[in-house]
XYZ file of N, CA and C in Angstrom:
612
model
N -1.566 5.342 7.195
C -2.586 4.571 7.895
C -2.562 3.136 7.365
N -2.491 2.166 8.267
C -2.457 0.761 7.893
C -3.796 0.120 8.242
N -4.413 -0.515 7.250
C -5.692 -1.194 7.455
C -5.456 -2.696 7.313
N -5.913 -3.470 8.292
C -5.758 -4.925 8.272
C -7.144 -5.555 8.235
N -7.382 -6.424 7.245
C -8.646 -7.159 7.181
C -8.334 -8.601 6.801
N -8.708 -9.522 7.684
C -8.416 -10.935 7.481
C -6.933 -11.154 7.183
N -6.106 -10.436 7.921
C -4.648 -10.497 7.822
C -4.098 -9.909 6.526
N -4.959 -9.376 5.680
C -4.513 -8.694 4.462
C -4.271 -7.230 4.807
N -3.082 -6.735 4.482
C -2.697 -5.375 4.869
C -2.736 -4.428 3.679
N -3.211 -3.216 3.923
C -3.205 -2.177 2.896
C -2.822 -0.859 3.564
N -1.933 -0.118 2.914
C -1.402 1.123 3.476
C -1.931 2.314 2.692
N -2.397 3.321 3.416
C -2.888 4.559 2.801
C -2.100 5.734 3.362
N -1.627 6.586 2.481
C -0.937 7.786 2.914
C -1.919 8.875 3.301
N -1.649 9.555 4.401
C -2.505 10.645 4.873
C -1.684 11.926 4.973
N -2.140 12.965 4.299
C -1.499 14.268 4.455
C -2.017 14.978 5.700
N -3.218 14.586 6.138
C -3.792 15.117 7.371
C -4.758 14.085 7.926
N -5.052 14.180 9.223
C -5.972 13.230 9.844
C -7.371 13.319 9.249
N -7.707 14.460 8.675
C -9.037 14.644 8.097
C -9.280 13.703 6.920
N -8.223 13.150 6.336
C -8.368 12.258 5.190
C -8.665 10.816 5.596
N -8.576 10.504 6.876
C -8.721 9.118 7.327
C -10.077 8.534 6.962
N -11.146 9.282 7.177
C -12.487 8.769 6.890
C -12.625 8.420 5.415
N -12.126 9.287 4.541
C -12.203 9.026 3.109
C -11.410 7.798 2.703
N -10.256 7.579 3.325
C -9.442 6.412 2.996
C -10.094 5.123 3.490
N -10.736 5.187 4.649
C -11.468 4.016 5.131
C -12.613 3.691 4.178
N -13.309 4.720 3.710
C -14.383 4.530 2.737
C -13.827 3.889 1.464
N -12.649 4.329 1.057
C -11.988 3.757 -0.122
C -11.684 2.279 0.093
N -11.264 1.926 1.310
C -10.974 0.526 1.606
C -12.247 -0.310 1.576
N -13.341 0.221 2.116
C -14.614 -0.499 2.069
C -15.008 -0.796 0.623
N -14.852 0.193 -0.251
C -15.191 0.015 -1.667
C -14.268 -1.012 -2.315
N -12.991 -0.969 -1.956
C -12.014 -1.920 -2.488
C -12.413 -3.354 -2.149
N -12.786 -3.597 -0.903
C -13.186 -4.940 -0.485
C -14.469 -5.362 -1.190
N -15.451 -4.460 -1.251
C -16.743 -4.794 -1.848
C -16.620 -5.136 -3.328
N -15.726 -4.454 -4.033
C -15.637 -4.621 -5.482
C -14.637 -5.678 -5.924
N -13.571 -5.885 -5.148
C -12.493 -6.738 -5.642
C -12.285 -8.025 -4.859
N -12.653 -8.044 -3.598
C -12.404 -9.245 -2.800
C -13.335 -10.369 -3.226
N -12.773 -11.563 -3.380
C -13.578 -12.728 -3.735
C -13.749 -13.682 -2.565
N -13.025 -13.433 -1.467
C -13.145 -14.280 -0.291
C -14.550 -14.135 0.291
N -15.107 -15.238 0.786
C -16.457 -15.223 1.353
C -16.399 -15.451 2.859
N -17.252 -14.747 3.636
C -18.035 -13.589 3.186
C -17.151 -12.350 3.103
N -17.412 -11.491 2.130
C -16.565 -10.322 1.906
C -17.080 -9.078 2.614
N -18.191 -9.206 3.317
C -18.741 -8.036 4.003
C -17.978 -7.757 5.296
N -17.619 -6.496 5.489
C -16.969 -6.075 6.725
C -18.050 -5.781 7.758
N -17.971 -6.419 8.906
C -19.008 -6.247 9.921
C -18.561 -5.353 11.077
N -17.270 -5.380 11.385
C -16.758 -4.618 12.525
C -15.425 -3.982 12.160
N -15.210 -2.771 12.624
C -13.914 -2.122 12.456
C -13.430 -1.682 13.830
N -12.159 -1.977 14.118
C -11.574 -1.628 15.412
C -10.452 -0.627 15.177
N -10.483 0.458 15.923
C -9.465 1.497 15.797
C -9.041 1.963 17.187
N -7.991 2.782 17.198
C -7.670 3.441 18.457
C -8.611 4.637 18.612
N -8.434 5.401 19.658
C -9.349 6.506 19.924
C -8.918 7.824 19.323
N -8.085 7.780 18.277
C -7.617 9.004 17.643
C -8.756 9.822 17.055
N -8.563 11.131 17.007
C -9.623 12.015 16.506
C -9.969 11.728 15.055
N -9.034 11.139 14.290
C -9.340 10.818 12.898
C -10.390 9.728 12.776
N -10.598 8.966 13.884
C -11.588 7.894 13.874
C -12.799 8.200 14.751
N -12.776 9.309 15.433
C -13.899 9.678 16.301
C -14.394 11.050 15.856
N -15.122 11.058 14.765
C -15.653 12.315 14.238
C -16.893 12.036 13.406
N -17.561 13.076 13.006
C -18.841 12.935 12.306
C -18.694 12.211 10.969
N -17.671 12.535 10.196
C -17.498 11.898 8.889
C -17.280 10.398 9.021
N -16.449 10.014 9.979
C -16.174 8.591 10.165
C -17.435 7.861 10.624
N -18.151 8.453 11.570
C -19.389 7.818 12.055
C -20.410 7.685 10.934
N -20.473 8.685 10.064
C -21.434 8.643 8.951
C -21.121 7.486 8.003
N -19.844 7.271 7.723
C -19.450 6.216 6.790
C -19.751 4.832 7.350
N -19.383 4.581 8.612
C -19.631 3.253 9.177
C -21.127 3.015 9.368
N -21.883 4.070 9.660
C -23.332 3.926 9.797
C -23.964 3.583 8.452
N -23.503 4.231 7.407
C -24.025 3.962 6.066
C -23.783 2.518 5.650
N -22.609 1.975 6.020
C -22.256 0.612 5.636
C -22.802 -0.431 6.606
N -23.408 0.021 7.708
C -23.917 -0.916 8.696
C -22.811 -1.643 9.438
N -21.695 -0.957 9.653
C -20.523 -1.557 10.293
C -20.425 -1.081 11.741
N -20.164 -2.009 12.637
C -19.996 -1.663 14.044
C -18.583 -1.144 14.275
N -18.474 -0.016 14.968
C -17.168 0.588 15.234
C -16.801 0.384 16.696
N -15.672 -0.259 16.921
C -15.137 -0.443 18.262
C -13.783 0.252 18.333
N -13.524 0.960 19.424
C -12.182 1.513 19.586
C -11.630 1.085 20.938
N -10.348 0.702 20.916
C -9.732 0.180 22.132
C -9.098 1.303 22.933
N -8.811 1.004 24.167
C -8.300 2.008 25.091
C -6.863 2.411 24.755
N -6.482 3.647 25.061
C -5.099 4.081 24.842
C -4.117 3.201 25.615
N -2.961 2.960 25.015
C -1.887 2.175 25.635
C -2.317 0.735 25.928
N -3.290 0.227 25.164
C -3.753 -1.154 25.353
C -3.695 -1.884 24.021
N -2.499 -2.002 23.462
C -2.343 -2.600 22.138
C -2.775 -4.064 22.108
N -2.777 -4.741 23.289
C -3.184 -6.141 23.320
C -4.628 -6.311 22.879
N -5.440 -5.244 22.973
C -6.832 -5.337 22.551
C -6.953 -5.424 21.035
N -5.927 -5.052 20.322
C -5.924 -5.137 18.865
C -4.590 -5.738 18.424
N -4.240 -6.863 19.055
C -2.897 -7.421 18.919
C -2.572 -7.856 17.494
N -3.551 -8.388 16.754
C -3.290 -8.828 15.385
C -2.817 -7.676 14.522
N -3.527 -6.562 14.600
C -3.144 -5.383 13.822
C -1.810 -4.828 14.294
N -1.595 -4.805 15.607
C -0.347 -4.269 16.143
C 0.853 -5.089 15.670
N 0.719 -6.410 15.655
C 1.817 -7.265 15.187
C 2.095 -7.023 13.709
N 1.022 -6.912 12.927
C 1.192 -6.681 11.491
C 1.868 -5.343 11.227
N 1.448 -4.308 11.945
C 2.044 -2.981 11.764
C 3.517 -2.999 12.148
N 3.847 -3.700 13.238
C 5.248 -3.800 13.654
C 6.080 -4.516 12.588
N 5.527 -5.594 12.035
C 6.238 -6.332 10.987
C 6.462 -5.467 9.757
N 5.423 -4.760 9.322
C 5.547 -3.903 8.141
C 6.559 -2.788 8.379
N 6.542 -2.222 9.574
C 7.482 -1.147 9.898
C 8.918 -1.647 9.863
N 9.150 -2.842 10.400
C 10.499 -3.411 10.382
C 10.942 -3.712 8.953
N 10.035 -4.232 8.134
C 10.360 -4.504 6.734
C 10.695 -3.212 5.998
N 9.869 -2.185 6.200
C 10.088 -0.907 5.520
C 11.404 -0.269 5.949
N 11.719 -0.381 7.236
C 12.980 0.171 7.735
C 14.171 -0.509 7.070
N 14.116 -1.836 6.957
C 15.199 -2.578 6.306
C 15.329 -2.171 4.843
N 14.198 -1.949 4.172
C 14.233 -1.520 2.770
C 14.883 -0.156 2.623
N 14.518 0.763 3.501
C 15.069 2.111 3.419
C 16.575 2.103 3.696
N 16.991 1.335 4.688
C 18.418 1.259 5.018
C 19.192 0.616 3.869
N 18.641 -0.468 3.318
C 19.326 -1.181 2.246
C 19.393 -0.418 0.941
N 18.415 0.434 0.696
C 18.350 1.157 -0.580
C 19.076 2.490 -0.548
N 19.218 3.068 0.649
C 19.820 4.401 0.810
C 19.042 5.472 0.056
N 17.750 5.263 -0.134
C 16.906 6.270 -0.773
C 16.562 7.366 0.233
N 16.118 8.529 -0.237
C 15.773 9.629 0.675
C 14.706 9.224 1.687
N 14.796 9.787 2.883
C 13.898 9.411 3.970
C 12.437 9.668 3.640
N 12.150 10.678 2.812
C 10.747 11.000 2.542
C 10.031 9.916 1.731
N 10.756 8.892 1.292
C 10.132 7.784 0.571
C 9.726 6.647 1.513
N 9.723 6.914 2.831
C 9.389 5.857 3.796
C 7.980 5.316 3.577
N 7.050 6.180 3.151
C 5.677 5.719 2.923
C 5.627 4.713 1.776
N 6.431 4.942 0.738
C 6.501 4.004 -0.380
C 7.053 2.661 0.093
N 8.046 2.709 0.969
C 8.613 1.473 1.514
C 7.568 0.712 2.326
N 6.770 1.425 3.093
C 5.734 0.788 3.906
C 4.673 0.146 3.018
N 4.303 0.824 1.935
C 3.320 0.257 1.003
C 3.872 -1.002 0.333
N 5.148 -0.953 -0.035
C 5.740 -2.125 -0.691
C 5.905 -3.269 0.302
N 6.174 -2.943 1.556
C 6.247 -3.983 2.583
C 4.910 -4.711 2.689
N 3.815 -3.956 2.638
C 2.486 -4.572 2.687
C 2.248 -5.433 1.455
N 2.702 -4.965 0.296
C 2.548 -5.728 -0.947
C 3.221 -7.095 -0.818
N 4.447 -7.103 -0.312
C 5.176 -8.364 -0.147
C 4.539 -9.217 0.948
N 4.177 -8.577 2.060
C 3.568 -9.279 3.196
C 2.332 -10.068 2.764
N 1.584 -9.522 1.825
C 0.366 -10.178 1.344
C 0.646 -11.297 0.352
N 1.892 -11.408 -0.094
C 2.213 -12.344 -1.177
C 3.283 -13.358 -0.808
N 3.454 -13.603 0.466
C 4.336 -14.670 0.938
C 3.543 -15.556 1.894
N 3.990 -16.799 2.032
C 3.322 -17.711 2.957
C 3.741 -17.409 4.390
N 2.776 -17.475 5.290
C 3.037 -17.232 6.700
C 2.804 -18.516 7.488
N 3.411 -18.600 8.645
C 3.291 -19.783 9.491
C 1.826 -20.110 9.771
N 1.459 -21.373 9.566
C 0.095 -21.810 9.835
C -0.874 -21.560 8.696
N -0.404 -20.998 7.593
C -1.270 -20.727 6.444
C -0.776 -21.521 5.244
N -1.700 -22.011 4.430
C -1.321 -22.780 3.245
C -1.618 -22.038 1.950
N -1.920 -20.760 2.076
C -2.239 -19.961 0.895
C -1.803 -18.518 1.129
N -1.270 -17.890 0.095
C -0.894 -16.488 0.219
C -2.140 -15.633 0.437
N -1.983 -14.584 1.219
C -3.143 -13.767 1.576
C -3.744 -13.048 0.377
N -2.933 -12.654 -0.579
C -3.471 -12.024 -1.784
C -4.249 -13.034 -2.617
N -3.777 -14.287 -2.647
C -4.492 -15.334 -3.380
C -5.839 -15.609 -2.738
N -5.860 -15.623 -1.414
C -7.109 -15.851 -0.698
C -8.077 -14.692 -0.912
N -7.536 -13.486 -0.984
C -8.376 -12.304 -1.142
C -8.963 -12.191 -2.544
N -8.138 -12.467 -3.573
C -8.558 -12.216 -4.950
C -8.745 -13.476 -5.785
N -8.416 -14.633 -5.236
C -8.528 -15.913 -5.950
C -7.641 -15.963 -7.188
N -6.557 -15.201 -7.177
C -5.608 -15.182 -8.295
C -4.195 -15.278 -7.721
N -3.390 -16.251 -8.162
C -2.023 -16.346 -7.643
C -1.179 -15.175 -8.123
N -0.337 -14.603 -7.263
C 0.484 -13.457 -7.668
C 1.638 -13.876 -8.568
N 2.026 -12.992 -9.464
C 3.185 -13.215 -10.321
C 4.310 -12.301 -9.835
N 5.295 -12.891 -9.197
C 6.410 -12.122 -8.646
C 7.682 -12.288 -9.467
N 7.551 -12.838 -10.672
C 8.727 -13.149 -11.481
C 9.495 -11.908 -11.907
N 8.810 -10.773 -12.038
C 9.483 -9.546 -12.490
C 9.628 -8.520 -11.369
N 9.418 -8.940 -10.146
C 9.439 -7.991 -9.034
C 10.871 -7.585 -8.694
N 11.242 -6.308 -8.888
C 12.596 -5.865 -8.540
C 12.743 -5.715 -7.028
N 13.964 -5.507 -6.601
C 14.257 -5.211 -5.204
C 13.973 -3.736 -4.955
N 13.440 -3.407 -3.785
C 13.162 -2.010 -3.456
C 14.447 -1.191 -3.562
N 14.388 -0.107 -4.327
C 15.556 0.744 -4.518
C 16.430 0.348 -5.690
N 16.106 -0.769 -6.347
C 16.915 -1.240 -7.475
C 16.904 -0.228 -8.615
N 18.074 -0.011 -9.235
C 18.171 0.906 -10.371
C 17.470 0.302 -11.580
N 16.635 1.084 -12.232
C 15.889 0.622 -13.397
C 15.907 1.708 -14.473
N 15.509 1.309 -15.674
C 15.355 2.254 -16.778
C 13.883 2.288 -17.165
N 13.324 3.483 -17.244
C 11.908 3.666 -17.564
C 11.794 4.215 -18.979
N 11.075 3.516 -19.816
C 10.899 3.972 -21.201
C 10.092 5.267 -21.231
N 10.566 6.237 -21.988
C 9.856 7.505 -22.154
C 8.861 7.346 -23.297
N 7.566 7.579 -23.075
C 6.579 7.461 -24.156
C 6.979 8.311 -25.360
N 6.695 7.811 -26.559
C 7.124 8.492 -27.778
C 6.616 9.923 -27.864
N 5.345 10.142 -27.493
C 4.799 11.498 -27.611
C 5.494 12.460 -26.647
N 5.826 11.981 -25.449
C 6.537 12.822 -24.483
C 7.966 13.065 -24.948
N 8.600 12.044 -25.471
C 9.990 12.186 -25.912
C 10.101 13.180 -27.060
N 9.125 13.174 -27.968
C 9.160 14.109 -29.090
C 9.033 15.553 -28.625
N 8.278 15.757 -27.544
C 8.051 17.118 -27.065
C 9.161 17.616 -26.149
N 9.651 16.746 -25.272
C 10.560 17.206 -24.224
C 11.954 16.604 -24.279
N 12.074 15.389 -24.833
C 13.360 14.689 -24.780
C 13.800 14.219 -26.161
N 13.561 15.027 -27.180
C 13.805 14.597 -28.554
C 15.245 14.165 -28.782
N 16.201 14.857 -28.188
C 17.608 14.565 -28.444
C 18.258 13.806 -27.284
N 17.440 13.099 -26.529
C 17.947 12.270 -25.442
C 17.612 10.807 -25.724
N 17.979 9.950 -24.790
C 17.710 8.537 -24.971
C 16.228 8.211 -24.874
N 15.911 6.966 -25.107
C 14.523 6.516 -25.077
C 14.058 6.144 -23.674
N 14.957 6.218 -22.708
C 14.601 5.849 -21.334
C 15.316 6.771 -20.354
N 14.785 6.836 -19.147
C 15.433 7.603 -18.084
C 15.656 6.690 -16.885
N 16.668 7.011 -16.117
C 17.028 6.174 -14.980
C 16.182 6.515 -13.754
N 15.930 5.497 -12.967
C 15.173 5.705 -11.743
C 15.416 4.571 -10.771
N 14.656 4.566 -9.686
C 14.761 3.513 -8.671
C 13.376 2.936 -8.412
N 13.294 1.626 -8.386
C 12.017 0.951 -8.124
C 11.606 1.157 -6.669
N 10.351 1.589 -6.454
C 9.883 1.802 -5.077
C 8.542 1.119 -4.787
N 8.034 0.324 -5.733
C 6.797 -0.383 -5.426
C 5.970 -0.675 -6.657
N 4.837 -1.340 -6.417
C 3.913 -1.688 -7.488
C 2.739 -0.719 -7.480
N 2.255 -0.402 -8.667
C 1.141 0.531 -8.795
C -0.191 -0.193 -8.688
N -1.138 0.438 -8.014
C -2.499 -0.092 -7.966
C -3.340 0.441 -9.114
N -2.795 1.400 -9.864
C -3.576 2.080 -10.892
C -3.331 1.510 -12.285
N -2.073 1.300 -12.663
C -1.766 0.897 -14.036
C -1.222 -0.527 -14.116
N -1.238 -1.260 -13.013
C -0.670 -2.610 -12.963
C 0.777 -2.592 -13.470
N 1.505 -1.641 -12.985
C 2.893 -1.491 -13.378
C 3.755 -1.179 -12.175
N 4.851 -0.491 -12.420
C 5.834 -0.203 -11.391
C 5.813 1.271 -11.003
N 6.099 1.540 -9.735
C 6.277 2.912 -9.265
C 7.776 3.193 -9.219
N 8.165 4.277 -9.883
C 9.581 4.586 -10.051
C 9.877 5.989 -9.541
N 10.905 6.082 -8.708
C 11.388 7.378 -8.237
C 12.508 7.830 -9.165
N 12.358 9.035 -9.727
C 13.368 9.566 -10.648
C 14.030 10.776 -10.005
N 15.211 10.620 -9.442
C 15.870 11.699 -8.696
C 16.061 12.977 -9.495
N 16.303 12.873 -10.797
C 16.528 14.068 -11.597
C 15.317 14.951 -11.736
N 14.146 14.430 -11.379
C 12.899 15.195 -11.469
C 12.442 15.670 -10.099
N 13.374 15.945 -9.199
C 12.990 16.367 -7.857
C 12.451 15.184 -7.081
N 11.241 15.328 -6.544
C 10.624 14.230 -5.796
C 9.602 13.487 -6.652
N 9.741 13.560 -7.945
C 8.726 13.000 -8.828
C 8.714 11.476 -8.786
N 7.504 10.917 -8.766
C 7.298 9.477 -8.835
C 6.430 9.196 -10.046
N 6.882 8.296 -10.912
C 6.130 7.947 -12.104
C 5.677 6.493 -12.017
N 4.690 6.154 -12.820
C 4.189 4.787 -12.883
C 4.253 4.317 -14.327
N 4.769 3.125 -14.534
C 4.949 2.635 -15.893
C 5.028 1.116 -15.907
N 4.631 0.527 -17.039
C 4.797 -0.910 -17.241
C 6.072 -1.198 -18.026
N 6.603 -0.157 -18.672
C 7.789 -0.324 -19.520
C 9.052 -0.032 -18.723
N 9.475 -1.008 -17.937
C 10.628 -0.857 -17.053
C 11.579 -2.030 -17.259
N 12.872 -1.724 -17.320
C 13.873 -2.786 -17.444
C 14.976 -2.558 -16.416
C-alpha cells in the first residue's frame, strides 16, 4: 500500500487487506509525531473504493481523527492523479532495481520501499527542497547509501557470534535492500538464511 501526503511517499506491506486500516492509522501517528511541516494535520484522505478502505475499522479511524474520507470512482485515476503518478514512478523505479540487482522476485516490496526512500530525497522539477527535508526539517545524509542489491558484509554481534558462529568470520555476506525505519541502519538480505532480512548499522 502506497500512501502519499504532500508528495511525500511511504510504502506499507500488507499481508491481507484487513491490515490496511491499521497501516493508515500508523501513518497518521507517523505524521503527527514526526512531521515538522506546517500545518501537519491531515484533513482529507482520498482512496479508491476497495473493501480495505470501505469498512467499519477504516471508518472508525478516520472518524476518530476528524478526517474526511473521499473515494474516487473505479477506472477514474484522473480523480487522484497526483497519487497515481507517484505510484507509477515508484513502480518503475522498483522494477529497474529488481532487474538490475537480479534479486529474488519476492523482494519486490523491499524495492518499492527503497524507491520511495529515494523519491523523497531527490529534487523534483519545480521544487527547491527535498521532500524529506520539507517533512522533517533535516537534510538527508546519502553519503553511505549503497546501491539496491549491492553486496555488503554485515558484522555479526559478539554475543551472537560466540553462541552460533564462534569458528566463523566476524561478518556475513548479504545484499543491501533498503534503509531501516527502526534502527536507523540498513536492511540486508542474507541468502544463506533462507528469506531472512536483518537490520544493522554495522555494514561495509
